[in-house]
Amino acid sequence: MSRTPLATTVAPTVPMIPAAASGHAVGVSNDEFRAAMSRLAAGVVLVTAFEPPLDAEGPGGEDIGMTATAFLSVSLDPPLVLVSLRTGSRMDDLLDEQPHWAVSVLSESQRHIAGRFAMKGRISDRLLFEDIPYVRGEATGAALLGGALATLECRTEQRVEAGDHTLVIGHVLTAAVPSADGGPLAYFRGRYRQLG
């Protein structure tokens, strides 16, 4: 009895792109990557959380805020959103311990707020919030900005390390549209812009 050889399928090989020392593919510099991604227009939000006092007998807690453009909807059922935080930033450290946070979608008239909370080496968050109208969210205790196009209160469901950032996925606890006035604040080619 003779045997016929079985047909074998060979999977096509995918060329591997070697990585440079920076972790990017060879030929892609940080500047090139940043320039390419700056062509992607993004909405601008203020992420907030309340940092409880360290000592029950000491001074009260503090509101913390951070401007973000890497924010998006992930799921409708359940309602999930995602924000990308620089690993080791104050907000990343706080949300690693504090599961409740909020997002205010900024309007075109709130450019000054976006700039204020995006500053490097800035003054204390307490002073940054001093002259900004806000209410405290009932579900999270975080600041929700007056004049925002929309507000969301969230509870962290998952944290994913991704390169030099942490992706925080939040379950939306409340969502409101307090202001229908004005257009959104956008970020494009390294600058805040308005539509139209």
XYZ file of N, CA, C and O in Angstrom:
784
model
N 0.837 -1.159 0.000
C 0.000 0.000 0.000
C 0.889 1.232 0.000
O 1.750 1.376 0.833
N 0.648 2.050 -0.985
C 1.478 3.250 -1.049
C 0.775 4.416 -0.371
O -0.449 4.510 -0.396
N 1.544 5.224 0.211
C 0.996 6.393 0.903
C 1.269 7.626 0.062
O 2.353 7.797 -0.454
N 0.243 8.475 -0.005
C 0.453 9.745 -0.690
C 0.708 10.796 0.372
O 0.071 10.800 1.423
N 1.643 11.664 0.123
C 1.942 12.674 1.128
C 0.763 13.622 1.303
O 0.066 13.946 0.349
N 0.525 14.010 2.564
C -0.541 14.970 2.863
C -0.127 16.352 2.378
O 1.030 16.737 2.455
N -1.113 17.062 1.887
C -0.824 18.434 1.459
C -0.557 19.287 2.686
O -1.250 19.170 3.685
N 0.432 20.091 2.614
C 0.746 20.973 3.738
C 0.555 22.419 3.303
O 0.858 22.778 2.174
N 0.020 23.186 4.217
C -0.173 24.606 3.954
C 0.885 25.374 4.702
O 1.084 25.174 5.894
N 1.550 26.227 4.013
C 2.584 27.037 4.631
C 2.042 28.451 4.776
O 1.598 29.057 3.799
N 2.032 28.930 6.012
C 1.542 30.289 6.254
C 2.531 31.285 5.671
O 3.741 31.083 5.754
N 2.010 32.351 5.052
C 2.922 33.354 4.516
C 3.670 34.043 5.664
O 3.132 34.219 6.745
N 4.885 34.394 5.399
C 5.656 35.074 6.430
C 5.418 36.571 6.341
O 5.295 37.130 5.265
N 5.316 37.166 7.505
C 5.125 38.608 7.592
C 6.470 39.221 7.943
O 7.097 38.814 8.921
N 6.919 40.171 7.131
C 8.228 40.745 7.453
C 8.180 41.474 8.782
O 7.233 42.199 9.074
N 9.184 41.265 9.581
C 9.279 41.931 10.875
C 9.995 43.254 10.687
O 11.004 43.321 9.986
N 9.453 44.300 11.305
C 10.093 45.604 11.247
C 10.929 45.745 12.504
O 10.395 45.702 13.610
N 12.227 45.893 12.346
C 13.060 45.993 13.545
C 12.751 47.268 14.317
O 12.417 48.291 13.749
N 12.865 47.172 15.627
C 12.615 48.342 16.485
C 13.922 49.055 16.772
O 14.965 48.432 16.931
N 13.826 50.360 16.806
C 14.993 51.163 17.172
C 15.107 51.183 18.687
O 14.231 50.713 19.407
N 16.184 51.751 19.179
C 16.404 51.813 20.623
C 15.298 52.584 21.319
O 14.988 52.341 22.476
N 14.652 53.516 20.613
C 13.590 54.318 21.227
C 12.297 53.541 21.375
O 11.356 54.014 21.986
N 12.217 52.330 20.793
C 10.989 51.554 20.870
C 10.116 51.733 19.649
O 9.183 50.984 19.431
N 10.389 52.728 18.806
C 9.636 52.930 17.574
C 10.254 52.083 16.472
O 11.422 51.701 16.529
N 9.486 51.840 15.420
C 10.029 51.147 14.262
C 11.166 51.977 13.687
O 11.175 53.196 13.786
N 12.132 51.298 13.093
C 13.263 51.997 12.496
C 12.720 53.003 11.481
O 11.847 52.684 10.680
N 13.220 54.224 11.554
C 12.787 55.241 10.609
C 11.691 56.136 11.138
O 11.366 57.134 10.510
N 11.091 55.829 12.278
C 10.042 56.674 12.854
C 10.586 57.325 14.121
O 10.790 56.665 15.131
N 10.826 58.603 14.048
C 11.342 59.315 15.219
C 10.183 59.828 16.061
O 9.034 59.880 15.598
N 10.469 60.228 17.286
C 9.439 60.815 18.144
C 8.828 62.038 17.482
O 7.611 62.238 17.530
N 9.663 62.880 16.850
C 9.158 64.090 16.199
C 8.244 63.762 15.028
O 7.214 64.407 14.832
N 8.607 62.751 14.232
C 7.765 62.357 13.095
C 6.431 61.802 13.579
O 5.375 62.119 13.027
N 6.475 60.984 14.615
C 5.245 60.410 15.157
C 4.348 61.515 15.716
O 3.151 61.563 15.441
N 4.940 62.438 16.471
C 4.184 63.550 17.054
C 3.567 64.417 15.948
O 2.401 64.810 16.029
N 4.329 64.706 14.900
C 3.828 65.535 13.800
C 2.672 64.852 13.081
O 1.669 65.501 12.746
N 2.788 63.556 12.844
C 1.708 62.834 12.170
C 0.438 62.828 13.016
O -0.660 63.077 12.520
N 0.581 62.577 14.317
C -0.597 62.509 15.182
C -1.211 63.881 15.436
O -2.388 63.991 15.768
N -0.433 64.952 15.242
C -0.983 66.294 15.445
C -2.005 66.645 14.377
O -2.778 67.594 14.527
N -2.039 65.870 13.286
C -3.020 66.109 12.216
C -4.372 65.482 12.537
O -5.313 65.616 11.777
N -4.463 64.788 13.654
C -5.730 64.195 14.081
C -6.409 65.160 15.044
O -5.931 65.377 16.151
N -7.498 65.769 14.615
C -8.216 66.710 15.479
C -8.867 65.952 16.634
O -9.352 64.835 16.460
N -8.854 66.576 17.813
C -9.409 65.927 19.006
C -10.201 66.933 19.812
O -9.888 68.125 19.824
N -11.214 66.436 20.499
C -11.932 67.262 21.455
C -11.072 67.456 22.692
O -10.109 66.725 22.919
N -11.419 68.467 23.489
C -10.643 68.774 24.686
C -11.548 68.644 25.907
O -12.665 69.167 25.915
N -11.057 67.943 26.922
C -11.823 67.742 28.154
C -10.965 68.103 29.356
O -9.728 68.135 29.271
N -11.629 68.359 30.465
C -10.938 68.505 31.747
C -11.318 67.299 32.583
O -12.504 67.054 32.839
N -10.302 66.516 32.963
C -10.504 65.360 33.840
C -10.285 65.842 35.263
O -9.291 66.518 35.552
N -11.209 65.527 36.157
C -11.108 65.970 37.545
C -11.334 64.807 38.502
O -12.009 63.836 38.174
N -10.761 64.947 39.682
C -10.973 63.975 40.759
C -10.748 64.701 42.075
O -10.059 65.721 42.119
N -11.344 64.180 43.121
C -11.161 64.770 44.445
C -10.186 63.906 45.218
O -10.384 62.698 45.381
N -9.090 64.540 45.661
C -8.092 63.830 46.459
C -8.459 63.983 47.925
O -8.423 65.094 48.457
N -8.853 62.896 48.580
C -9.251 63.004 49.984
C -8.075 63.411 50.871
O -6.916 63.237 50.483
N -8.364 63.958 52.061
C -7.274 64.356 52.962
C -6.462 63.138 53.393
O -6.990 62.039 53.534
N -5.171 63.336 53.579
C -4.302 62.248 54.038
C -4.591 61.884 55.478
O -4.496 60.732 55.876
N -4.952 62.900 56.252
C -5.193 62.712 57.674
C -6.565 63.273 58.004
O -6.873 64.417 57.666
N -7.400 62.488 58.656
C -8.758 62.940 58.982
C -8.740 64.188 59.862
O -9.676 64.981 59.850
N -7.681 64.380 60.603
C -7.581 65.547 61.488
C -6.939 66.746 60.795
O -6.982 67.858 61.298
N -6.342 66.519 59.622
C -5.622 67.584 58.925
C -6.549 68.386 58.027
O -7.773 68.315 58.129
N -5.940 69.190 57.116
C -6.747 70.000 56.203
C -7.566 69.127 55.263
O -7.242 67.962 55.043
N -8.641 69.716 54.689
C -9.522 68.967 53.795
C -8.809 68.519 52.538
O -7.656 68.877 52.283
N -9.511 67.750 51.732
C -8.935 67.248 50.486
C -8.795 68.354 49.456
O -9.028 69.528 49.737
N -8.418 67.946 48.232
C -8.145 68.919 47.183
C -8.673 68.418 45.850
O -8.616 67.227 45.546
N -9.221 69.350 45.052
C -9.619 69.029 43.689
C -8.382 68.998 42.810
O -7.523 69.868 42.892
N -8.308 67.993 41.938
C -7.199 67.834 40.995
C -7.802 67.869 39.593
O -8.865 67.300 39.350
N -7.113 68.540 38.673
C -7.605 68.619 37.303
C -6.497 68.470 36.283
O -5.337 68.783 36.562
N -6.855 67.989 35.084
C -5.892 67.772 34.020
C -6.587 67.892 32.669
O -7.643 67.306 32.457
N -6.004 68.670 31.772
C -6.525 68.768 30.406
C -6.151 67.506 29.639
O -5.030 67.013 29.755
N -7.097 66.979 28.856
C -6.825 65.775 28.059
C -7.459 65.908 26.681
O -8.541 66.482 26.536
N -6.766 65.379 25.686
C -7.328 65.291 24.339
C -7.502 63.824 23.927
O -8.174 63.547 22.947
N -6.883 62.907 24.670
C -7.017 61.480 24.387
C -8.137 60.921 25.255
O -7.909 60.287 26.284
N -9.371 61.208 24.841
C -10.564 60.781 25.569
C -11.570 60.304 24.538
O -11.767 60.962 23.514
N -12.207 59.154 24.785
C -13.165 58.645 23.806
C -14.178 57.697 24.437
O -13.969 57.157 25.512
N -15.266 57.534 23.713
C -16.303 56.587 24.090
C -15.848 55.192 23.681
O -15.308 55.005 22.593
N -16.071 54.204 24.561
C -15.643 52.840 24.285
C -16.839 51.920 24.042
O -16.816 51.078 23.161
N -17.911 52.089 24.832
C -19.036 51.159 24.775
C -20.316 51.873 25.188
O -20.286 52.768 26.042
N -21.423 51.470 24.570
C -22.733 51.998 24.946
C -23.375 51.149 26.034
O -24.037 51.660 26.931
N -23.188 49.825 25.976
C -23.816 48.931 26.930
C -22.805 47.896 27.422
O -22.534 46.923 26.718
N -22.174 48.125 28.569
C -22.392 49.230 29.498
C -21.714 50.505 28.991
O -20.812 50.431 28.151
N -22.111 51.666 29.533
C -21.485 52.909 29.086
C -20.062 53.037 29.629
O -19.859 53.142 30.833
N -19.089 52.988 28.709
C -17.686 53.053 29.092
C -16.978 54.140 28.296
O -17.278 54.347 27.112
N -16.040 54.812 28.944
C -15.182 55.789 28.285
C -13.737 55.468 28.626
O -13.458 54.689 29.547
N -12.811 56.078 27.879
C -11.389 55.839 28.098
C -10.656 57.172 28.074
O -10.939 58.025 27.233
N -9.736 57.342 29.002
C -8.841 58.495 28.994
C -7.406 57.982 29.121
O -7.147 57.004 29.831
N -6.500 58.621 28.385
C -5.091 58.242 28.414
C -4.330 59.241 29.283
O -4.384 60.444 29.040
N -3.631 58.726 30.291
C -2.887 59.566 31.236
C -1.402 59.239 31.161
O -1.028 58.068 31.053
N -0.562 60.263 31.229
C 0.879 60.025 31.261
C 1.217 59.241 32.532
O 0.854 59.638 33.631
N 1.877 58.116 32.385
C 2.236 57.280 33.521
C 3.094 58.071 34.503
O 4.036 58.740 34.107
N 2.709 58.002 35.771
C 3.450 58.707 36.810
C 3.008 60.142 37.019
O 3.516 60.820 37.904
N 2.038 60.626 36.218
C 1.522 61.980 36.431
C 0.694 61.990 37.716
O 0.307 60.939 38.241
N 0.417 63.171 38.195
C -0.349 63.274 39.438
C -1.733 62.632 39.287
O -2.204 61.935 40.181
N -2.385 62.869 38.127
C -3.707 62.281 37.910
C -3.619 60.759 37.815
O -4.467 60.049 38.350
N -2.600 60.240 37.147
C -2.426 58.787 37.055
C -2.246 58.185 38.437
O -2.872 57.172 38.774
N -1.408 58.818 39.258
C -1.187 58.308 40.619
C -2.469 58.358 41.445
O -2.788 57.417 42.176
N -3.224 59.467 41.316
C -4.459 59.596 42.088
C -5.487 58.559 41.663
O -6.113 57.907 42.506
N -5.671 58.380 40.332
C -6.681 57.429 39.867
C -6.268 55.977 40.081
O -7.087 55.080 39.963
N -5.006 55.758 40.425
C -4.575 54.415 40.809
C -5.099 54.066 42.200
O -5.273 52.906 42.533
N -5.369 55.097 43.010
C -5.870 54.900 44.374
C -7.348 55.259 44.506
O -8.060 54.667 45.305
N -7.782 56.259 43.762
C -9.141 56.795 43.855
C -9.916 56.369 42.607
O -9.582 56.796 41.507
N -10.952 55.530 42.746
C -11.639 55.012 41.557
C -12.650 55.971 40.925
O -13.140 55.710 39.834
N -12.971 57.085 41.584
C -14.008 57.982 41.074
C -13.406 59.243 40.468
O -12.549 59.874 41.078
N -13.897 59.637 39.290
C -13.392 60.797 38.570
C -14.481 61.323 37.650
O -15.531 60.703 37.495
N -14.221 62.480 37.072
C -15.218 63.098 36.211
C -14.556 63.742 35.003
O -13.343 63.961 34.977
N -15.377 64.029 34.001
C -14.917 64.664 32.776
C -15.880 65.778 32.423
O -17.100 65.590 32.455
N -15.335 66.956 32.095
C -16.129 68.061 31.568
C -15.658 68.311 30.141
O -14.472 68.561 29.909
N -16.590 68.212 29.178
C -16.269 68.459 27.770
C -16.251 69.973 27.570
O -17.269 70.639 27.753
N -15.086 70.517 27.209
C -14.911 71.963 27.171
C -15.504 72.596 25.914
O -15.432 72.037 24.816
N -16.064 73.784 26.110
C -16.609 74.554 24.996
C -15.517 75.463 24.443
O -14.477 75.675 25.076
N -15.763 76.023 23.274
C -14.771 76.893 22.636
C -14.439 78.121 23.482
O -13.359 78.686 23.357
N -15.347 78.505 24.381
C -15.077 79.667 25.245
C -14.239 79.303 26.473
O -13.919 80.174 27.280
N -13.869 78.032 26.614
C -13.109 77.584 27.784
C -11.655 77.255 27.458
O -11.001 76.504 28.165
N -11.132 77.872 26.411
C -9.736 77.673 26.010
C -8.780 78.006 27.156
O -7.782 77.327 27.373
N -9.079 79.069 27.904
C -8.206 79.478 29.014
C -8.130 78.401 30.095
O -7.099 78.214 30.722
N -9.225 77.683 30.296
C -9.238 76.598 31.290
C -8.354 75.447 30.804
O -7.562 74.885 31.564
N -8.483 75.101 29.518
C -7.649 74.030 28.956
C -6.174 74.369 29.113
O -5.376 73.541 29.545
N -5.807 75.605 28.789
C -4.411 76.023 28.897
C -3.912 76.021 30.330
O -2.791 75.613 30.616
N -4.758 76.457 31.225
C -4.385 76.539 32.640
C -4.056 75.162 33.208
O -3.076 74.978 33.925
N -4.876 74.165 32.904
C -4.688 72.831 33.477
C -3.721 71.965 32.669
O -3.460 70.830 33.045
N -3.182 72.505 31.560
C -2.191 71.782 30.763
C -0.773 72.271 31.043
O 0.181 71.693 30.544
N -0.645 73.329 31.841
C 0.683 73.906 32.109
C 1.599 72.912 32.813
O 1.154 72.194 33.712
N 2.868 72.928 32.419
C 3.878 72.135 33.126
C 4.447 72.999 34.237
O 4.567 74.206 34.095
N 4.797 72.391 35.360
C 5.362 73.127 36.475
C 4.396 74.172 37.010
O 4.790 75.243 37.440
N 3.124 73.834 36.975
C 2.096 74.794 37.359
C 1.985 74.937 38.870
O 2.515 74.132 39.626
N 1.203 75.949 39.261
C 0.939 76.167 40.678
C -0.023 75.090 41.184
O -0.483 74.260 40.416
N -0.364 75.140 42.449
C -1.216 74.107 43.025
C -2.586 74.085 42.358
O -3.088 75.104 41.895
N -3.178 72.909 42.319
C -4.506 72.763 41.722
C -5.542 73.602 42.465
O -6.487 74.088 41.850
N -5.370 73.761 43.758
C -6.326 74.552 44.532
C -6.462 75.954 43.943
O -7.563 76.474 43.775
N -5.343 76.577 43.591
C -5.378 77.911 42.996
C -5.942 77.884 41.577
O -6.585 78.833 41.145
N -5.715 76.809 40.851
C -6.232 76.709 39.487
C -7.760 76.673 39.471
O -8.390 77.168 38.542
N -8.366 76.079 40.482
C -9.822 75.983 40.553
C -10.466 77.235 41.160
O -11.681 77.384 41.113
N -9.645 78.113 41.739
C -10.144 79.197 42.577
C -11.233 80.069 41.939
O -12.239 80.363 42.547
N -11.064 80.475 40.692
C -12.035 81.391 40.079
C -12.847 80.745 38.958
O -13.382 81.412 38.093
N -12.937 79.402 38.973
C -13.688 78.682 37.947
C -14.994 78.173 38.555
O -14.977 77.495 39.582
N -16.139 78.495 37.922
C -17.400 77.983 38.456
C -17.536 76.470 38.229
O -17.295 75.984 37.129
N -17.877 75.765 39.282
C -18.105 74.328 39.159
C -19.054 73.866 40.259
O -19.279 74.563 41.247
N -19.624 72.694 40.037
C -20.425 72.032 41.069
C -19.738 70.703 41.359
O -18.962 70.199 40.547
N -20.030 70.153 42.518
C -19.435 68.884 42.901
C -20.386 67.759 42.476
O -21.572 67.790 42.771
N -19.855 66.784 41.745
C -20.669 65.667 41.279
C -21.198 64.833 42.427
O -20.467 64.539 43.370
N -22.466 64.459 42.344
C -23.085 63.677 43.426
C -22.546 62.263 43.506
O -22.445 61.687 44.578
N -22.163 61.673 42.355
C -21.706 60.280 42.349
C -20.229 60.139 42.683
O -19.802 59.106 43.194
N -19.430 61.185 42.389
C -17.977 61.058 42.533
C -17.353 62.090 43.469
O -16.224 61.894 43.911
N -18.042 63.188 43.701
C -17.455 64.275 44.478
C -16.464 65.099 43.685
O -15.860 66.039 44.203
N -16.268 64.788 42.397
C -15.323 65.513 41.547
C -15.967 66.780 41.003
O -17.192 66.884 40.903
N -15.128 67.751 40.629
C -15.606 69.022 40.090
C -16.150 68.847 38.674
O -15.499 68.227 37.829
N -17.350 69.402 38.438
C -17.968 69.427 37.110
C -18.072 70.894 36.712
O -18.742 71.677 37.387
N -17.404 71.275 35.631
C -17.291 72.687 35.262
C -18.593 73.293 34.776
O -19.304 72.697 33.964
N -18.859 74.515 35.248
C -19.959 75.288 34.704
C -19.606 75.703 33.290
O -18.454 75.992 32.987
N -20.587 75.714 32.398
C -20.351 76.102 31.011
C -19.819 74.996 30.130
O -19.615 75.206 28.930
N -19.578 73.807 30.692
C -19.111 72.680 29.877
C -20.240 72.208 28.966
O -21.419 72.324 29.306
N -19.883 71.672 27.802
C -20.891 71.164 26.875
C -21.536 69.884 27.394
O -22.701 69.618 27.110
N -20.783 69.095 28.119
C -21.294 67.854 28.706
C -20.435 67.503 29.908
O -19.273 67.916 29.992
N -21.005 66.760 30.845
C -20.248 66.264 32.001
C -20.546 64.790 32.203
O -21.661 64.328 31.945
N -19.533 64.060 32.647
C -19.664 62.628 32.918
C -18.980 62.332 34.242
O -17.890 62.851 34.508
N -19.595 61.508 35.051
C -18.952 61.003 36.266
C -18.676 59.521 36.053
O -19.521 58.792 35.530
N -17.489 59.081 36.459
C -17.033 57.738 36.125
C -16.429 57.010 37.321
O -15.954 57.636 38.260
N -16.442 55.679 37.221
C -15.757 54.810 38.183
C -14.812 53.924 37.384
O -15.221 53.293 36.410
N -13.558 53.878 37.771
C -12.564 53.100 37.026
C -12.935 51.619 37.018
O -13.196 51.028 38.054
N -12.954 51.056 35.807
C -13.209 49.627 35.622
C -11.919 48.865 35.347
O -11.774 47.726 35.736
N -10.994 49.534 34.629
C -9.769 48.839 34.230
C -8.680 49.864 33.947
O -8.950 50.972 33.477
N -7.450 49.482 34.247
C -6.271 50.292 33.926
C -5.341 49.426 33.084
O -5.068 48.281 33.443
N -4.882 49.977 31.961
C -4.019 49.226 31.053
C -2.754 50.035 30.805
O -2.832 51.189 30.370
N -1.596 49.446 31.084
C -0.333 50.118 30.788
C -0.089 50.033 29.294
O -0.199 48.965 28.688
N 0.222 51.180 28.680
C 0.457 51.236 27.233
C 1.613 52.198 26.974
O 1.415 53.408 26.937
N 2.803 51.672 26.841
C 3.976 52.517 26.615
C 4.182 53.455 27.787
O 4.225 53.030 28.936
N 4.271 54.757 27.502
C 4.507 55.734 28.574
C 3.206 56.321 29.111
O 3.202 57.340 29.788
N 2.074 55.679 28.809
C 0.773 56.135 29.288
C 0.003 55.001 29.944
O 0.303 53.829 29.751
N -1.006 55.383 30.718
C -1.952 54.436 31.307
C -3.317 54.732 30.714
O -3.763 55.881 30.724
N -3.960 53.717 30.170
C -5.319 53.865 29.640
C -6.283 53.519 30.767
O -6.264 52.406 31.286
N -7.095 54.483 31.148
C -8.057 54.280 32.230
C -9.449 54.175 31.616
O -9.920 55.115 30.979
N -10.066 53.015 31.796
C -11.422 52.791 31.289
C -12.384 52.994 32.442
O -12.237 52.386 33.505
N -13.359 53.876 32.235
C -14.299 54.202 33.290
C -15.729 53.859 32.928
O -16.158 54.058 31.789
N -16.450 53.330 33.910
C -17.892 53.084 33.776
C -18.598 54.410 34.075
O -18.370 55.013 35.121
N -19.418 54.869 33.150
C -20.084 56.159 33.315
C -21.252 56.005 34.289
O -22.162 55.210 34.070
N -21.203 56.775 35.376
C -22.229 56.734 36.416
C -23.311 57.775 36.180
O -24.486 57.534 36.475
N -22.929 58.947 35.695
C -23.887 60.000 35.346
C -23.406 60.690 34.079
O -22.200 60.770 33.824
N -24.342 61.176 33.282
C -24.022 61.944 32.080
C -25.054 63.051 31.960
O -26.244 62.821 32.144
N -24.584 64.258 31.693
C -25.495 65.403 31.577
C -24.998 66.338 30.490
O -23.815 66.358 30.148
N -25.938 67.093 29.927
C -25.638 68.100 28.923
C -26.129 69.428 29.486
O -27.218 69.888 29.155
N -25.315 70.054 30.361
C -25.768 71.261 31.044
C -25.806 72.505 30.173
O -26.523 73.452 30.469
N -25.040 72.528 29.080
C -24.979 73.732 28.253
C -25.081 73.363 26.787
O -24.357 72.507 26.301
N -26.008 74.025 26.095
C -26.149 73.795 24.658
C -25.551 74.949 23.876
O -25.641 75.001 22.659
N -24.937 75.898 24.568
C -24.396 77.082 23.909
C -22.978 76.852 23.414
O -22.163 76.226 24.094
N -22.683 77.388 22.231
C -21.322 77.363 21.710
C -20.924 76.024 21.127
O -21.627 75.026 21.261
N -19.773 76.027 20.479
C -19.243 74.814 19.884
C -18.175 74.207 20.765
O -17.802 74.756 21.800
N -17.635 73.069 20.334
C -16.610 72.389 21.126
C -15.242 73.035 20.961
O -14.946 73.643 19.930
N -14.414 72.870 21.965
C -13.012 73.245 21.870
C -12.284 72.057 21.243
O -12.479 70.919 21.667
N -11.482 72.332 20.219
C -10.743 71.265 19.534
C -9.247 71.519 19.649
O -8.815 72.638 19.922
N -8.478 70.458 19.440
C -7.018 70.551 19.461
C -6.513 69.979 18.150
O -6.817 68.828 17.799
N -5.761 70.792 17.382
C -5.283 70.367 16.066
C -3.962 71.059 15.771
O -3.826 72.270 15.959
N -2.969 70.286 15.319
C -1.640 70.781 14.981
C -1.023 71.607 16.115
O -0.478 72.672 15.911
N -1.199 71.093 17.346
C -0.542 71.693 18.500
C -1.199 72.937 19.038
O -0.604 73.620 19.873
N -2.428 73.255 18.607
C -3.107 74.459 19.076
C -4.569 74.182 19.360
O -5.193 73.322 18.730
N -5.122 74.942 20.316
C -6.562 74.890 20.568
C -7.259 75.654 19.458
O -6.814 76.721 19.037
N -8.375 75.101 18.971
C -9.105 75.719 17.870
C -10.605 75.549 18.102
O -11.032 74.762 18.932
N -11.380 76.294 17.328
C -12.822 76.125 17.351
C -13.285 75.752 15.957
O -12.626 76.063 14.969
N -14.396 75.045 15.876
C -14.920 74.625 14.587
C -15.507 75.820 13.850
O -16.043 76.740 14.452
N -15.428 75.764 12.526
C -16.074 76.808 11.711
C -15.185 77.920 11.299
O -14.064 78.075 11.574
